[in-house]
Short mmCIF file of C-alpha atoms in Angstrom, two decimals:
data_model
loop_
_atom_site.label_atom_id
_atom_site.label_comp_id
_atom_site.label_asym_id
_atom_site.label_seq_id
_atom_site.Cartn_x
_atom_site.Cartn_y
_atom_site.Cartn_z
CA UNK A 1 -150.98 -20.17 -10.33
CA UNK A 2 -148.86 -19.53 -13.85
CA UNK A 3 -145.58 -19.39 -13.74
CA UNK A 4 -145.55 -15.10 -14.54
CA UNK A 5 -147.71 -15.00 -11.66
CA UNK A 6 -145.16 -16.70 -9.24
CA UNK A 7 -142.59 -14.63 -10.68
CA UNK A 8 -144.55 -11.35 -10.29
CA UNK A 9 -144.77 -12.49 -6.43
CA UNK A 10 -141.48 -13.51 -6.23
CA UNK A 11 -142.21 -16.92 -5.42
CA UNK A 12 -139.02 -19.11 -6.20
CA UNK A 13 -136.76 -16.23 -6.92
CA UNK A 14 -133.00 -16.30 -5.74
CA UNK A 15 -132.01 -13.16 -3.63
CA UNK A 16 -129.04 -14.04 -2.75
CA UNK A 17 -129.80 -14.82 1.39
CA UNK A 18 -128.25 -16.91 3.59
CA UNK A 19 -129.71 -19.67 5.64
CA UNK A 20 -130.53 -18.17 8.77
CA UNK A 21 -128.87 -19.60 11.65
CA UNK A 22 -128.36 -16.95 14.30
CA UNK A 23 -129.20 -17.00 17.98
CA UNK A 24 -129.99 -14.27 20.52
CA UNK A 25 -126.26 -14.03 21.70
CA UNK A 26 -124.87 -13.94 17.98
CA UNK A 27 -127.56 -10.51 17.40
CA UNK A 28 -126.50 -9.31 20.95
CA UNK A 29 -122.90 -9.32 19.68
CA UNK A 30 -121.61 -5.55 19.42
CA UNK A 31 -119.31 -6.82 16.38
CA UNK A 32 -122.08 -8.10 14.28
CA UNK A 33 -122.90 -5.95 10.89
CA UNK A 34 -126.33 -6.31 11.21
CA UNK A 35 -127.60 -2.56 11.45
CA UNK A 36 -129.88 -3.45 14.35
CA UNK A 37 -129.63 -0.47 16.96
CA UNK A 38 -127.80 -0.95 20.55
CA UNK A 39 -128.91 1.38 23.08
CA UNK A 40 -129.06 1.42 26.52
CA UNK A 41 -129.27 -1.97 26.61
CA UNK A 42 -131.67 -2.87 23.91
CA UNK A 43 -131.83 -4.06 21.18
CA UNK A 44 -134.30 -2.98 18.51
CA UNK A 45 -134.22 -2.69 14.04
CA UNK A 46 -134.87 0.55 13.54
CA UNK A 47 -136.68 3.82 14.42
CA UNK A 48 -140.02 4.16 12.52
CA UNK A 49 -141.22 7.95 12.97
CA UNK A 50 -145.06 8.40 11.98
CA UNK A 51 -144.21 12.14 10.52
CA UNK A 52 -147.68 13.99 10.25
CA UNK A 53 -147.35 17.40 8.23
CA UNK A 54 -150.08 19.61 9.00
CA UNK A 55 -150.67 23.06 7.24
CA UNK A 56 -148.33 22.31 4.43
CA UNK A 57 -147.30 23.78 1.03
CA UNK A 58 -146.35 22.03 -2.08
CA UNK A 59 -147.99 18.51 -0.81
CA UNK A 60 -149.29 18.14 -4.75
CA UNK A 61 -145.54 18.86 -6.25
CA UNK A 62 -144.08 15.12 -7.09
CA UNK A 63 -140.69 17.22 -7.71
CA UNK A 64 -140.61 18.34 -4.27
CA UNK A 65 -141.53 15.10 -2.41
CA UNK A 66 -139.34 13.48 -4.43
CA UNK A 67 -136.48 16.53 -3.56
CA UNK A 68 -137.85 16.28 0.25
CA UNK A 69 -136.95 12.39 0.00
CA UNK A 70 -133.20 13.07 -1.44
CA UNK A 71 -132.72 15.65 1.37
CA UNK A 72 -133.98 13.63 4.28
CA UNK A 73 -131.70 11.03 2.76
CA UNK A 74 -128.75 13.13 2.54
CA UNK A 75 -129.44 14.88 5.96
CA UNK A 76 -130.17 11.06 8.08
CA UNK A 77 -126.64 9.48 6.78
CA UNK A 78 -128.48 6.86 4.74
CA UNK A 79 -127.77 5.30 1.32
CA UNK A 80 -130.74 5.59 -1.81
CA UNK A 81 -131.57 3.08 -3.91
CA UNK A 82 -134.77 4.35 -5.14
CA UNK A 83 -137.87 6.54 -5.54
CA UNK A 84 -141.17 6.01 -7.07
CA UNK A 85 -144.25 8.73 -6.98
CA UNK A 86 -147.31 8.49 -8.19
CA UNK A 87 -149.45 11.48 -8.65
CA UNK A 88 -153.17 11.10 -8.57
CA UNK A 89 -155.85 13.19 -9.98
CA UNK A 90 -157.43 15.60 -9.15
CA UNK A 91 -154.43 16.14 -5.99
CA UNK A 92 -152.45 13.84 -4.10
CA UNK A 93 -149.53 12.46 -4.14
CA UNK A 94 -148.08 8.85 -2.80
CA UNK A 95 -144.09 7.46 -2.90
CA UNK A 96 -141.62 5.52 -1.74
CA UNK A 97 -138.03 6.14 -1.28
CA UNK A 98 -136.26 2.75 -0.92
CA UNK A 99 -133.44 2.70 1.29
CA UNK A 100 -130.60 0.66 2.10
CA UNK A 101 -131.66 1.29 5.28
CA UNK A 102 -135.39 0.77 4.97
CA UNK A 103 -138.03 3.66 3.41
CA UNK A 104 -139.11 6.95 3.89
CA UNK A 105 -143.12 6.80 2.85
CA UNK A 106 -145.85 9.59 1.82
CA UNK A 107 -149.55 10.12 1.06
CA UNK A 108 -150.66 13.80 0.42
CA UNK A 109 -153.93 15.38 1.00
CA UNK A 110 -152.73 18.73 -0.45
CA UNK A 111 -156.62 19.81 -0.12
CA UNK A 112 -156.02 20.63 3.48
CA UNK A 113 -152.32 20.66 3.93
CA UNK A 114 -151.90 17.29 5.29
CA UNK A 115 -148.96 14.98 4.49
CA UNK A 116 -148.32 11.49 5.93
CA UNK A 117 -144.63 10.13 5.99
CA UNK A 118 -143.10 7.27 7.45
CA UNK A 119 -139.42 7.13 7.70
CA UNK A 120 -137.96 4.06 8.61
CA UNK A 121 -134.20 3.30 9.36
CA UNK A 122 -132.03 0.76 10.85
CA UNK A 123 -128.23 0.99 11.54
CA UNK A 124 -126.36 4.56 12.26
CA UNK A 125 -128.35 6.61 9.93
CA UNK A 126 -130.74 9.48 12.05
CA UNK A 127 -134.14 9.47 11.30
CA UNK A 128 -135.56 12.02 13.80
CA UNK A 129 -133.34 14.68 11.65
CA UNK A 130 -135.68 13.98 8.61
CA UNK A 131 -138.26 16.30 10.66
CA UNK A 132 -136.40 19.65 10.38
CA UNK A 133 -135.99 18.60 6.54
CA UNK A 134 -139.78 17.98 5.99
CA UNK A 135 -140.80 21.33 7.70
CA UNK A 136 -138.38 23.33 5.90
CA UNK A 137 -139.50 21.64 2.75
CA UNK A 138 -143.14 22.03 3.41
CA UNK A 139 -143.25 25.60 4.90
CA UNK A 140 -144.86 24.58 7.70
CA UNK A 141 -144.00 24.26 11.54
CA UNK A 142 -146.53 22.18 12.57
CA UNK A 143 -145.08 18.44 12.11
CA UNK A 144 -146.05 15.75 14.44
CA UNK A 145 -144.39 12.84 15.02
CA UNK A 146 -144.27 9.50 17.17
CA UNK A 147 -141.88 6.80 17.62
CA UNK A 148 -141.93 3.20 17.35
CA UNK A 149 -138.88 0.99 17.68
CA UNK A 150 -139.45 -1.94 15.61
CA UNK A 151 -137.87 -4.64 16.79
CA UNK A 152 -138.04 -3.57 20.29
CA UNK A 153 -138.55 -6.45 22.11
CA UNK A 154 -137.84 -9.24 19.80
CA UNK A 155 -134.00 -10.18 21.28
CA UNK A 156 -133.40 -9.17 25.43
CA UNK A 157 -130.76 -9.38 27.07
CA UNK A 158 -132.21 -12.10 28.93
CA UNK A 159 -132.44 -13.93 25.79
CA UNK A 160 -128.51 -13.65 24.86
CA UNK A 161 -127.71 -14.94 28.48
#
C-alpha cells in the first residue's frame, strides 16, 4: 500500500491519544470525565435512538436536514463540530453531523416520506429530545424510535468489585 493510501486510512497518523491503561473500577469511578452514562447502576456510552420519520415533508431539502441537525444539536445540550450532506439525484438525501458527543445520521427516501436518523450521544447531552425537533421539522407526527445503549454491558458492577 502507498504511502497516500495509508494516510487516506489513517494508518500511522498521530491523534493525540493516550495509552490506554484503565480498569473496570477506574470507568466505574463517578469522578472520571469520560462521558460514559451512570444510571441506575450501569454503566453504558451512550444512547443510540434509531429515529424513523414516516410521512414526512422536506426529506429532499439539504438546508433543512442540515437546519434539523443544528436544532437537535442545540435542543440535546451537545457541542458541533461538523456537518456534511450529500444530495443525490433524482431525491434523497444522506449526512452526518459530527459531534463532540458522537453523530446524529440521515438517509431520505423523500419519494414516500421516509427519513432514517440515528442520533448518537454520550455524556449529559439528551438525545431522546432530538424527536420533538425532527417532527416539528418534518411536519409529521409519526416518528418511531428505539433505543440501544451502547456500551451496555461492557463494564458491571461486578467487574469494578
Amino acid at each position: 500500500m502507498s504511502g497516500a493510501n495509508l494516510f487516506q486510512l489513517g494508518i500511522g497518523l498521530e491523534t493525540g491519544a493516550q495509552a490506554e491503561d484503565t480498569t473496570a473500577r477506574d470507568i466505574l469511578d463517578e469522578d472520571r470525565d469520560d462521558h460514559f452514562i451512570r444510571e441506575d447502576g450501569r454503566v453504558f456510552a451512550g444512547r443510540h435512538l434509531i429515529i424513523e420519520v414516516v410521512d414526512g415533508h422536506g426529506l429532499d431539502d439539504e438546508g433543512r436536514i442540515q437546519q434539523a441537525f443544528r436544532d437537535c444539536v442545540e435542543t440535546c445540550g451537545a457541542t458541533l463540530l461538523h456537518i456534511h450532506t450529500h444530495k443525490f439525484s433524482p431525491q434523497g438525501v444522506s449526512g452526518v453531523a459530527v459531534l463532540a458527543e458522537s453523530h446524529i445520521s440521515v438517509h431520505t427516501w423523500p419519494e414516500i416520506g421516509y427519513g432514517a436518523f440515528d442520533v448518537f450521544m454520550c455524556g449529559d447531552s439528551k438525545p431522546w429530545l432530538a424527536v420533538d425537533v425532527l417532527k416539528r421539522a418534518f411536519g409529521t407526527a409519526d416518528v418511531r424510535v428505539k433505543e440501544l445503549l451502547r456500551g451496555d454491558g461492557v463494564v458491571s458492577e461486578a467487574e469494578a468489585a
